[in-house]
Short mmCIF file of C-alpha atoms in Angstrom, two decimals:
data_model
loop_
_atom_site.label_atom_id
_atom_site.label_comp_id
_atom_site.label_asym_id
_atom_site.label_seq_id
_atom_site.Cartn_x
_atom_site.Cartn_y
_atom_site.Cartn_z
CA UNK A 234 -38.48 -0.73 11.00
CA UNK A 235 -36.77 -2.70 8.34
CA UNK A 236 -39.39 -1.53 5.79
CA UNK A 237 -38.53 2.04 6.59
CA UNK A 238 -34.78 1.55 6.76
CA UNK A 239 -34.29 -0.30 3.44
CA UNK A 240 -35.38 2.52 1.14
CA UNK A 241 -33.46 5.08 3.22
CA UNK A 242 -30.21 3.09 2.98
CA UNK A 243 -30.64 2.30 -0.68
CA UNK A 244 -31.25 6.05 -1.28
CA UNK A 245 -28.09 6.78 0.70
CA UNK A 246 -25.92 4.35 -1.21
CA UNK A 247 -27.19 5.18 -4.79
CA UNK A 248 -28.36 8.81 -4.76
CA UNK A 249 -26.00 11.77 -5.26
CA UNK A 250 -25.57 14.02 -2.36
CA UNK A 251 -25.57 17.80 -2.32
CA UNK A 252 -22.46 19.60 -1.27
CA UNK A 253 -23.72 20.37 2.23
CA UNK A 254 -24.56 16.73 3.03
CA UNK A 255 -21.26 15.49 1.68
CA UNK A 256 -19.44 17.88 4.02
CA UNK A 257 -21.60 16.97 6.96
CA UNK A 258 -21.10 13.21 6.59
CA UNK A 259 -17.56 13.31 5.27
CA UNK A 260 -17.46 9.72 4.11
CA UNK A 261 -19.74 9.34 1.16
CA UNK A 262 -20.60 5.75 0.19
CA UNK A 263 -17.96 4.37 2.41
CA UNK A 264 -19.99 5.35 5.52
CA UNK A 265 -22.73 2.97 4.40
CA UNK A 266 -20.52 -0.20 4.32
CA UNK A 267 -21.73 -1.44 7.66
CA UNK A 268 -25.35 -0.53 7.17
CA UNK A 269 -26.27 -3.73 5.25
CA UNK A 270 -25.64 -5.87 8.35
CA UNK A 271 -27.72 -3.48 10.52
CA UNK A 272 -30.86 -4.28 8.42
CA UNK A 273 -30.64 -7.94 9.24
CA UNK A 274 -29.27 -7.92 12.78
CA UNK A 275 -30.45 -4.71 14.58
CA UNK A 276 -33.97 -4.35 15.89
CA UNK A 277 -33.51 -0.65 16.34
CA UNK A 278 -33.26 1.96 13.42
CA UNK A 279 -29.73 2.13 12.05
CA UNK A 280 -27.62 4.71 13.67
CA UNK A 281 -25.37 7.23 11.75
CA UNK A 282 -22.21 5.41 10.85
CA UNK A 283 -18.75 6.88 10.31
CA UNK A 284 -15.96 5.64 8.17
CA UNK A 285 -13.86 5.06 11.25
CA UNK A 286 -16.48 2.60 12.57
CA UNK A 287 -15.09 0.07 10.03
CA UNK A 288 -12.02 -0.27 12.28
CA UNK A 289 -14.11 -2.08 14.78
CA UNK A 290 -14.23 -5.84 14.42
CA UNK A 291 -16.15 -7.05 11.34
CA UNK A 292 -18.57 -9.94 11.55
CA UNK A 293 -16.41 -13.00 12.10
CA UNK A 294 -16.43 -15.11 9.03
CA UNK A 295 -15.75 -18.31 11.10
CA UNK A 296 -16.88 -17.66 14.71
CA UNK A 297 -16.08 -20.02 17.55
CA UNK A 298 -18.66 -20.47 20.24
CA UNK A 299 -18.33 -17.90 23.02
CA UNK A 300 -15.42 -15.96 21.54
CA UNK A 301 -14.26 -14.17 18.43
CA UNK A 302 -12.26 -16.14 15.84
CA UNK A 303 -8.56 -15.38 16.33
CA UNK A 304 -6.81 -13.46 13.62
CA UNK A 305 -4.48 -16.38 12.82
CA UNK A 306 -6.70 -19.11 11.55
CA UNK A 307 -4.48 -22.05 12.72
CA UNK A 308 -7.09 -24.72 12.58
CA UNK A 309 -9.91 -25.38 10.14
CA UNK A 310 -13.26 -24.04 11.36
CA UNK A 311 -16.89 -24.73 10.44
CA UNK A 312 -17.69 -22.50 7.49
CA UNK A 313 -21.02 -21.07 6.09
CA UNK A 314 -22.97 -23.45 4.02
CA UNK A 315 -24.71 -22.56 0.82
CA UNK A 316 -27.20 -24.50 -1.18
CA UNK A 317 -25.97 -26.35 -4.33
CA UNK A 318 -28.02 -26.62 -7.53
CA UNK A 319 -28.95 -30.11 -6.52
CA UNK A 320 -30.34 -28.92 -3.23
CA UNK A 321 -27.36 -30.29 -1.09
CA UNK A 322 -25.82 -27.96 1.43
CA UNK A 323 -22.20 -27.16 0.67
CA UNK A 324 -19.69 -25.61 3.00
CA UNK A 325 -17.70 -22.63 1.81
CA UNK A 326 -14.64 -24.86 1.50
CA UNK A 327 -16.45 -27.17 -0.82
CA UNK A 328 -17.92 -24.22 -2.86
CA UNK A 329 -14.41 -22.73 -3.30
CA UNK A 330 -12.98 -26.05 -4.45
CA UNK A 331 -15.89 -26.44 -6.86
CA UNK A 332 -15.40 -22.92 -8.13
CA UNK A 333 -11.66 -23.57 -8.64
CA UNK A 334 -12.22 -26.72 -10.56
CA UNK A 335 -15.04 -25.46 -12.77
CA UNK A 336 -14.25 -21.82 -13.28
CA UNK A 337 -10.58 -21.21 -12.61
CA UNK A 338 -8.48 -24.18 -13.69
CA UNK A 339 -7.54 -24.50 -17.35
CA UNK A 340 -7.01 -27.67 -19.19
CA UNK A 341 -3.27 -28.62 -19.44
CA UNK A 342 -3.52 -28.91 -23.29
CA UNK A 343 -5.00 -25.46 -23.61
CA UNK A 344 -2.42 -23.90 -21.36
CA UNK A 345 0.49 -25.63 -23.23
CA UNK A 346 -0.90 -24.46 -26.59
CA UNK A 347 -1.16 -20.88 -25.34
CA UNK A 348 2.32 -20.95 -23.97
CA UNK A 349 3.65 -22.44 -27.23
CA UNK A 350 1.92 -19.77 -29.30
CA UNK A 351 3.25 -16.99 -27.06
CA UNK A 352 6.73 -18.47 -27.28
CA UNK A 353 6.61 -18.50 -31.07
CA UNK A 354 5.45 -14.80 -31.22
CA UNK A 355 8.15 -13.89 -28.72
CA UNK A 356 10.86 -15.51 -30.84
CA UNK A 357 9.75 -13.76 -34.06
CA UNK A 358 9.52 -10.43 -32.31
CA UNK A 359 13.02 -10.92 -30.89
CA UNK A 360 14.35 -11.66 -34.32
CA UNK A 361 12.62 -8.51 -35.77
CA UNK A 362 14.07 -6.26 -33.08
CA UNK A 363 17.68 -7.53 -33.63
CA UNK A 364 17.37 -6.84 -37.32
CA UNK A 365 15.64 -3.56 -37.03
CA UNK A 366 17.63 -2.04 -34.07
CA UNK A 367 21.06 -3.81 -33.98
CA UNK A 368 22.58 -0.71 -32.23
CA UNK A 369 20.31 -1.04 -29.21
CA UNK A 370 21.45 -3.71 -26.78
CA UNK A 371 18.21 -5.29 -25.96
CA UNK A 372 18.34 -8.57 -23.92
CA UNK A 373 16.58 -11.68 -24.86
CA UNK A 374 12.79 -11.37 -24.65
CA UNK A 375 11.14 -13.74 -22.11
CA UNK A 376 7.55 -14.64 -21.12
CA UNK A 377 5.99 -13.70 -17.78
CA UNK A 378 2.60 -13.60 -16.11
CA UNK A 379 0.04 -15.93 -14.65
CA UNK A 380 0.07 -18.29 -17.58
CA UNK A 381 3.65 -19.36 -16.53
CA UNK A 382 3.75 -18.47 -12.85
CA UNK A 383 0.39 -19.56 -11.60
CA UNK A 384 -0.49 -16.82 -9.20
CA UNK A 385 -3.36 -15.43 -11.09
CA UNK A 386 -6.54 -17.15 -12.39
CA UNK A 387 -5.23 -19.88 -14.68
CA UNK A 388 -6.81 -18.37 -17.73
CA UNK A 389 -4.80 -19.04 -20.87
CA UNK A 390 -5.54 -15.61 -22.34
CA UNK A 391 -2.97 -13.20 -20.90
CA UNK A 392 0.86 -13.12 -21.14
CA UNK A 393 3.59 -10.54 -20.76
CA UNK A 394 6.67 -10.17 -22.89
CA UNK A 395 9.54 -8.76 -20.91
CA UNK A 396 12.15 -6.90 -22.99
CA UNK A 397 15.40 -6.21 -21.04
CA UNK A 398 17.01 -2.89 -21.69
CA UNK A 399 20.73 -3.37 -20.97
CA UNK A 400 22.41 -0.29 -19.49
CA UNK A 401 26.14 0.40 -18.64
CA UNK A 402 26.13 0.94 -14.90
CA UNK A 403 29.03 3.38 -15.33
CA UNK A 404 26.75 5.67 -17.45
CA UNK A 405 23.49 5.32 -15.52
CA UNK A 406 22.25 5.59 -11.94
CA UNK A 407 18.97 5.19 -10.19
CA UNK A 408 17.13 8.10 -8.51
CA UNK A 409 14.88 6.92 -5.64
CA UNK A 410 11.20 7.32 -5.88
CA UNK A 411 10.94 9.78 -2.99
CA UNK A 412 13.34 12.17 -4.83
CA UNK A 413 11.31 12.11 -8.06
CA UNK A 414 8.74 14.77 -9.06
CA UNK A 415 5.81 12.62 -7.99
CA UNK A 416 7.29 11.84 -4.54
CA UNK A 417 6.19 8.21 -4.98
CA UNK A 418 8.58 5.51 -3.70
CA UNK A 419 7.14 3.03 -6.29
CA UNK A 420 8.41 5.15 -9.29
CA UNK A 421 12.11 5.55 -10.04
CA UNK A 422 14.16 7.65 -12.43
CA UNK A 423 17.21 6.54 -14.36
CA UNK A 424 19.69 9.38 -14.63
CA UNK A 425 22.45 9.67 -17.29
CA UNK A 426 25.74 10.27 -15.39
CA UNK A 427 29.26 11.30 -16.22
CA UNK A 428 28.40 13.50 -19.17
CA UNK A 429 31.59 15.58 -18.50
CA UNK A 430 33.61 12.48 -19.20
CA UNK A 431 31.27 10.45 -21.32
CA UNK A 432 29.29 12.92 -23.53
CA UNK A 433 25.92 12.16 -25.20
CA UNK A 434 26.29 9.40 -27.90
CA UNK A 435 28.51 7.25 -25.76
CA UNK A 436 25.49 5.13 -24.72
CA UNK A 437 23.11 3.74 -27.48
CA UNK A 438 20.26 4.71 -25.15
CA UNK A 439 21.12 8.37 -25.14
CA UNK A 440 18.57 9.02 -27.90
CA UNK A 441 15.84 8.37 -25.43
CA UNK A 442 17.15 10.87 -22.90
CA UNK A 443 14.75 13.73 -21.76
CA UNK A 444 16.31 16.18 -19.36
CA UNK A 445 19.26 13.84 -18.53
CA UNK A 446 16.88 10.99 -17.63
CA UNK A 447 16.08 7.87 -19.64
CA UNK A 448 12.49 8.36 -20.73
CA UNK A 449 10.12 5.45 -20.46
CA UNK A 450 7.59 7.25 -22.65
CA UNK A 451 10.10 7.92 -25.44
CA UNK A 452 11.17 4.25 -25.53
CA UNK A 453 7.54 3.10 -25.53
CA UNK A 454 6.58 5.44 -28.31
CA UNK A 455 9.38 4.13 -30.49
CA UNK A 456 8.42 0.55 -29.84
CA UNK A 457 4.75 1.33 -30.34
CA UNK A 458 5.50 2.71 -33.87
CA UNK A 459 7.46 -0.53 -34.73
CA UNK A 460 4.72 -2.83 -33.55
CA UNK A 461 2.07 -0.97 -35.48
CA UNK A 462 3.89 0.08 -38.65
CA UNK A 463 7.03 -2.13 -39.14
CA UNK A 464 6.38 -5.66 -38.02
CA UNK A 465 4.75 -7.95 -40.62
CA UNK A 466 2.19 -9.40 -38.30
CA UNK A 467 0.19 -11.11 -41.11
CA UNK A 468 3.15 -13.11 -42.18
CA UNK A 469 4.05 -14.11 -38.50
CA UNK A 470 0.41 -15.03 -37.84
CA UNK A 471 0.31 -17.14 -40.93
CA UNK A 472 3.36 -18.94 -39.79
CA UNK A 473 1.89 -19.64 -36.39
CA UNK A 474 -1.55 -20.41 -37.64
CA UNK A 475 -3.14 -17.38 -35.94
CA UNK A 476 -4.20 -13.79 -36.50
CA UNK A 477 -2.03 -11.16 -34.74
CA UNK A 478 -3.06 -7.47 -34.53
CA UNK A 479 -1.32 -4.63 -32.60
CA UNK A 480 -3.65 -2.58 -30.49
CA UNK A 481 -3.27 0.92 -32.01
CA UNK A 482 -5.27 2.88 -29.75
CA UNK A 483 -3.62 1.62 -26.44
CA UNK A 484 -0.84 3.58 -24.85
CA UNK A 485 0.55 0.22 -23.77
CA UNK A 486 2.36 -2.03 -26.14
CA UNK A 487 -0.37 -4.67 -26.66
CA UNK A 488 -1.06 -7.38 -29.20
CA UNK A 489 -4.28 -9.34 -29.81
CA UNK A 490 -3.78 -12.92 -30.88
CA UNK A 491 -6.55 -15.28 -32.19
CA UNK A 492 -6.06 -18.91 -32.76
CA UNK A 493 -8.59 -21.66 -33.52
CA UNK A 494 -8.37 -22.84 -29.88
CA UNK A 495 -7.11 -19.98 -27.74
CA UNK A 496 -6.99 -16.18 -27.78
CA UNK A 497 -4.18 -14.25 -26.21
CA UNK A 498 -3.69 -10.68 -24.97
CA UNK A 499 0.03 -9.84 -25.03
CA UNK A 500 1.61 -6.77 -23.30
CA UNK A 501 5.24 -5.92 -24.03
CA UNK A 502 7.19 -4.37 -21.18
CA UNK A 503 10.66 -2.86 -21.54
CA UNK A 504 12.41 -3.71 -18.23
CA UNK A 505 15.64 -2.35 -16.56
CA UNK A 506 17.34 -4.34 -13.88
CA UNK A 507 19.80 -2.35 -11.70
CA UNK A 508 20.83 -2.33 -8.04
CA UNK A 509 18.56 -5.26 -7.27
CA UNK A 510 15.53 -3.31 -8.61
CA UNK A 511 13.29 -4.48 -11.49
CA UNK A 512 11.80 -1.34 -13.27
CA UNK A 513 9.20 -1.40 -15.96
CA UNK A 514 8.58 1.26 -18.61
CA UNK A 515 5.05 1.71 -17.22
CA UNK A 516 4.78 5.49 -16.22
CA UNK A 517 1.77 6.79 -14.53
CA UNK A 518 -0.86 8.71 -16.49
CA UNK A 519 0.01 12.46 -16.83
CA UNK A 520 2.72 14.64 -18.21
CA UNK A 521 5.58 12.99 -16.35
CA UNK A 522 7.48 10.89 -18.77
CA UNK A 523 10.76 9.88 -17.21
CA UNK A 524 9.39 7.58 -14.50
CA UNK A 525 9.90 3.74 -14.25
CA UNK A 526 7.59 1.52 -12.14
CA UNK A 527 9.20 -0.80 -9.65
CA UNK A 528 7.86 -4.32 -10.16
CA UNK A 529 7.66 -6.89 -7.23
CA UNK A 530 6.19 -9.60 -9.36
CA UNK A 531 9.26 -11.81 -9.51
CA UNK A 532 9.72 -11.57 -5.73
CA UNK A 533 5.98 -12.11 -5.22
CA UNK A 534 5.95 -15.42 -7.14
CA UNK A 535 9.13 -16.65 -5.50
CA UNK A 536 7.95 -15.83 -1.98
CA UNK A 537 4.47 -17.34 -2.29
CA UNK A 538 5.87 -20.60 -3.79
CA UNK A 539 8.56 -20.76 -1.10
CA UNK A 540 5.94 -20.41 1.67
CA UNK A 541 3.55 -22.82 0.20
CA UNK A 542 6.35 -25.42 -0.16
CA UNK A 543 7.24 -24.93 3.49
CA UNK A 544 3.75 -25.66 4.87
CA UNK A 545 1.96 -27.39 1.93
CA UNK A 546 -0.11 -24.29 1.86
CA UNK A 547 -3.17 -23.11 -0.21
CA UNK A 548 -1.78 -19.49 -0.94
CA UNK A 549 -1.60 -20.21 -4.69
CA UNK A 550 -5.05 -21.74 -4.90
CA UNK A 551 -6.53 -18.95 -2.88
CA UNK A 552 -4.81 -16.38 -5.05
CA UNK A 553 -6.14 -17.90 -8.26
CA UNK A 554 -9.64 -18.03 -6.97
CA UNK A 555 -9.44 -14.45 -5.68
CA UNK A 556 -7.85 -13.12 -8.90
CA UNK A 557 -10.52 -14.83 -11.02
CA UNK A 558 -13.30 -13.35 -8.82
CA UNK A 559 -11.82 -9.89 -9.00
CA UNK A 560 -11.46 -10.05 -12.81
CA UNK A 561 -15.16 -11.12 -13.00
CA UNK A 562 -16.34 -8.22 -11.01
CA UNK A 563 -15.76 -4.91 -12.76
CA UNK A 564 -15.61 -2.92 -9.49
CA UNK A 565 -12.81 -5.25 -8.12
CA UNK A 566 -10.57 -5.55 -11.16
CA UNK A 567 -7.94 -3.12 -9.72
CA UNK A 568 -7.45 -5.40 -6.78
CA UNK A 569 -6.28 -8.33 -8.85
CA UNK A 570 -2.68 -9.16 -9.17
CA UNK A 571 -0.21 -7.49 -6.82
CA UNK A 572 -2.56 -6.17 -4.10
CA UNK A 573 -4.03 -9.54 -3.42
CA UNK A 574 -0.59 -11.16 -3.39
CA UNK A 575 0.69 -8.72 -0.86
CA UNK A 576 -2.36 -9.16 1.41
CA UNK A 577 -1.76 -12.92 1.38
CA UNK A 578 1.91 -12.41 2.22
CA UNK A 579 1.01 -10.14 5.15
CA UNK A 580 -1.14 -12.89 6.66
CA UNK A 581 1.92 -15.01 7.59
CA UNK A 582 1.99 -18.76 8.16
CA UNK A 583 -0.41 -21.67 8.48
CA UNK A 584 -2.07 -21.88 5.11
CA UNK A 585 -3.00 -25.63 5.27
CA UNK A 586 -5.32 -26.74 2.52
CA UNK A 587 -8.17 -27.46 4.89
CA UNK A 588 -8.06 -23.94 6.06
CA UNK A 589 -8.69 -22.47 2.45
CA UNK A 590 -12.16 -21.13 3.27
CA UNK A 591 -11.06 -19.39 6.54
CA UNK A 592 -8.07 -17.87 4.89
CA UNK A 593 -10.23 -16.67 1.93
CA UNK A 594 -12.55 -14.96 4.25
CA UNK A 595 -9.69 -13.48 6.22
CA UNK A 596 -8.20 -12.00 3.01
CA UNK A 597 -11.55 -10.31 2.36
CA UNK A 598 -11.61 -8.93 5.91
CA UNK A 599 -8.03 -7.66 5.63
CA UNK A 600 -8.88 -5.96 2.26
CA UNK A 601 -11.71 -4.07 3.91
CA UNK A 602 -9.35 -2.82 6.56
CA UNK A 603 -6.73 -1.66 4.14
CA UNK A 604 -9.37 0.08 1.96
CA UNK A 605 -10.81 1.72 5.00
CA UNK A 606 -7.53 3.54 5.57
CA UNK A 607 -6.68 3.80 1.87
CA UNK A 608 -3.28 2.21 2.37
CA UNK A 609 -1.86 -1.15 1.46
CA UNK A 610 1.83 -1.29 2.27
CA UNK A 611 4.03 -3.41 -0.02
CA UNK A 612 5.35 -6.64 1.67
CA UNK A 613 8.87 -5.89 0.25
CA UNK A 614 8.89 -2.07 0.85
CA UNK A 615 6.44 -0.68 3.44
CA UNK A 616 6.97 2.89 2.10
CA UNK A 617 5.20 1.81 -1.05
CA UNK A 618 1.33 2.20 -0.91
CA UNK A 619 -0.19 -0.27 -3.47
CA UNK A 620 -3.59 1.65 -3.24
CA UNK A 621 -1.99 5.08 -4.17
CA UNK A 622 -3.50 4.86 -7.70
CA UNK A 623 -7.05 4.21 -6.63
CA UNK A 624 -9.77 6.99 -6.72
CA UNK A 625 -11.89 7.81 -3.73
CA UNK A 626 -14.99 6.48 -5.64
CA UNK A 627 -13.29 3.19 -6.47
CA UNK A 628 -12.31 2.57 -2.88
CA UNK A 629 -15.96 3.25 -1.78
CA UNK A 630 -17.32 0.79 -4.28
CA UNK A 631 -14.67 -1.96 -3.47
CA UNK A 632 -15.20 -1.55 0.27
CA UNK A 633 -18.95 -1.59 0.01
CA UNK A 634 -18.94 -4.94 -1.80
CA UNK A 635 -16.11 -6.59 0.14
CA UNK A 636 -17.67 -5.65 3.41
CA UNK A 637 -20.85 -7.55 2.63
CA UNK A 638 -18.79 -10.44 1.13
CA UNK A 639 -16.98 -10.98 4.43
CA UNK A 640 -20.25 -12.51 5.85
CA UNK A 641 -21.86 -13.52 2.53
CA UNK A 642 -19.09 -14.88 0.35
CA UNK A 643 -21.67 -16.15 -2.15
CA UNK A 644 -21.96 -12.47 -3.28
CA UNK A 645 -18.64 -13.09 -5.12
CA UNK A 646 -19.06 -16.66 -5.96
CA UNK A 647 -22.47 -16.46 -7.58
CA UNK A 648 -22.54 -17.27 -11.34
CA UNK A 649 -22.23 -14.26 -13.58
#
């Protein structure tokens, strides 16, 4: 039976379907997520699966004798064992800790050097902007990202430069995301107000207005031209003992930095803070150019660290491991960062260090459930779906891999 089932399932998962089959099955690759376990566990031929079947309980990652593992892993449980290179059997907890120490953590000296180099570039860019655009009230540039805040994989290769755009609240107001042209609560618009009393030109940012709204695209385009054509990067790089190049082809504001000991990828984000919202000039792809993306990153970092401090939890360690694994698997890269953090926050309390393996598997199980319905609500605003930008094919591929990884975590942990 298994010999007959294997080629059929492989063919289902990898071969293109004709239009009639796709309509009949209605789920595509996602319908095949559970089939991998059927090959090993069911003596009968695999039955036809539906996408809705994934809402049924998944194979329990840490089963207790006689009953299913409760959703809240309040106590450490025995975890699956894997074979080490020396032949010793390791628990998943031990494997995760080994992976963290060998593949995730970065030497303090390397991290400090990367942060020092990023700080030097940030200061030089700040000086350039003040000299080049004295009329624009930019705030002080500051660093952000996993290198400083520690929620991502502790790789000293990525850092964000946050460039505050200082607006007069008497001249500007926020339009909620639901009222924008994309009807997406994650994206906001910044409207110029009081034009009858304060005509154009009163605000230094009026030059970036498109249709009475502050255009994130127009601001990014102006900054991109400066980064590419105006900043003397060879001189700054020579001063800092590195080679700095702007990424010309990218729509984002990116720099590539090469030093003898570290390499950095820097992204510049204009940011507006109004009405307790943090908005980034990171519009979605397409023709809409006046949208600003609401960022939860600052709140994410603060909340995770607050919870870990309260129960000596392993949330940050788990997130570093998960972010590193997602970055190393091309099909999972869009899950790294915010989506993983919000899943961890949704899981609530009791993240003791000895429960790292159980919580790790629970995060994978929760991700499969959210992918099944295509919705991951933001921890801070349940109207925001953090999966809204994913394609159907991407959801299928992610769900297919993560469903297997719930019971076989070594699929993610194996060396690449």
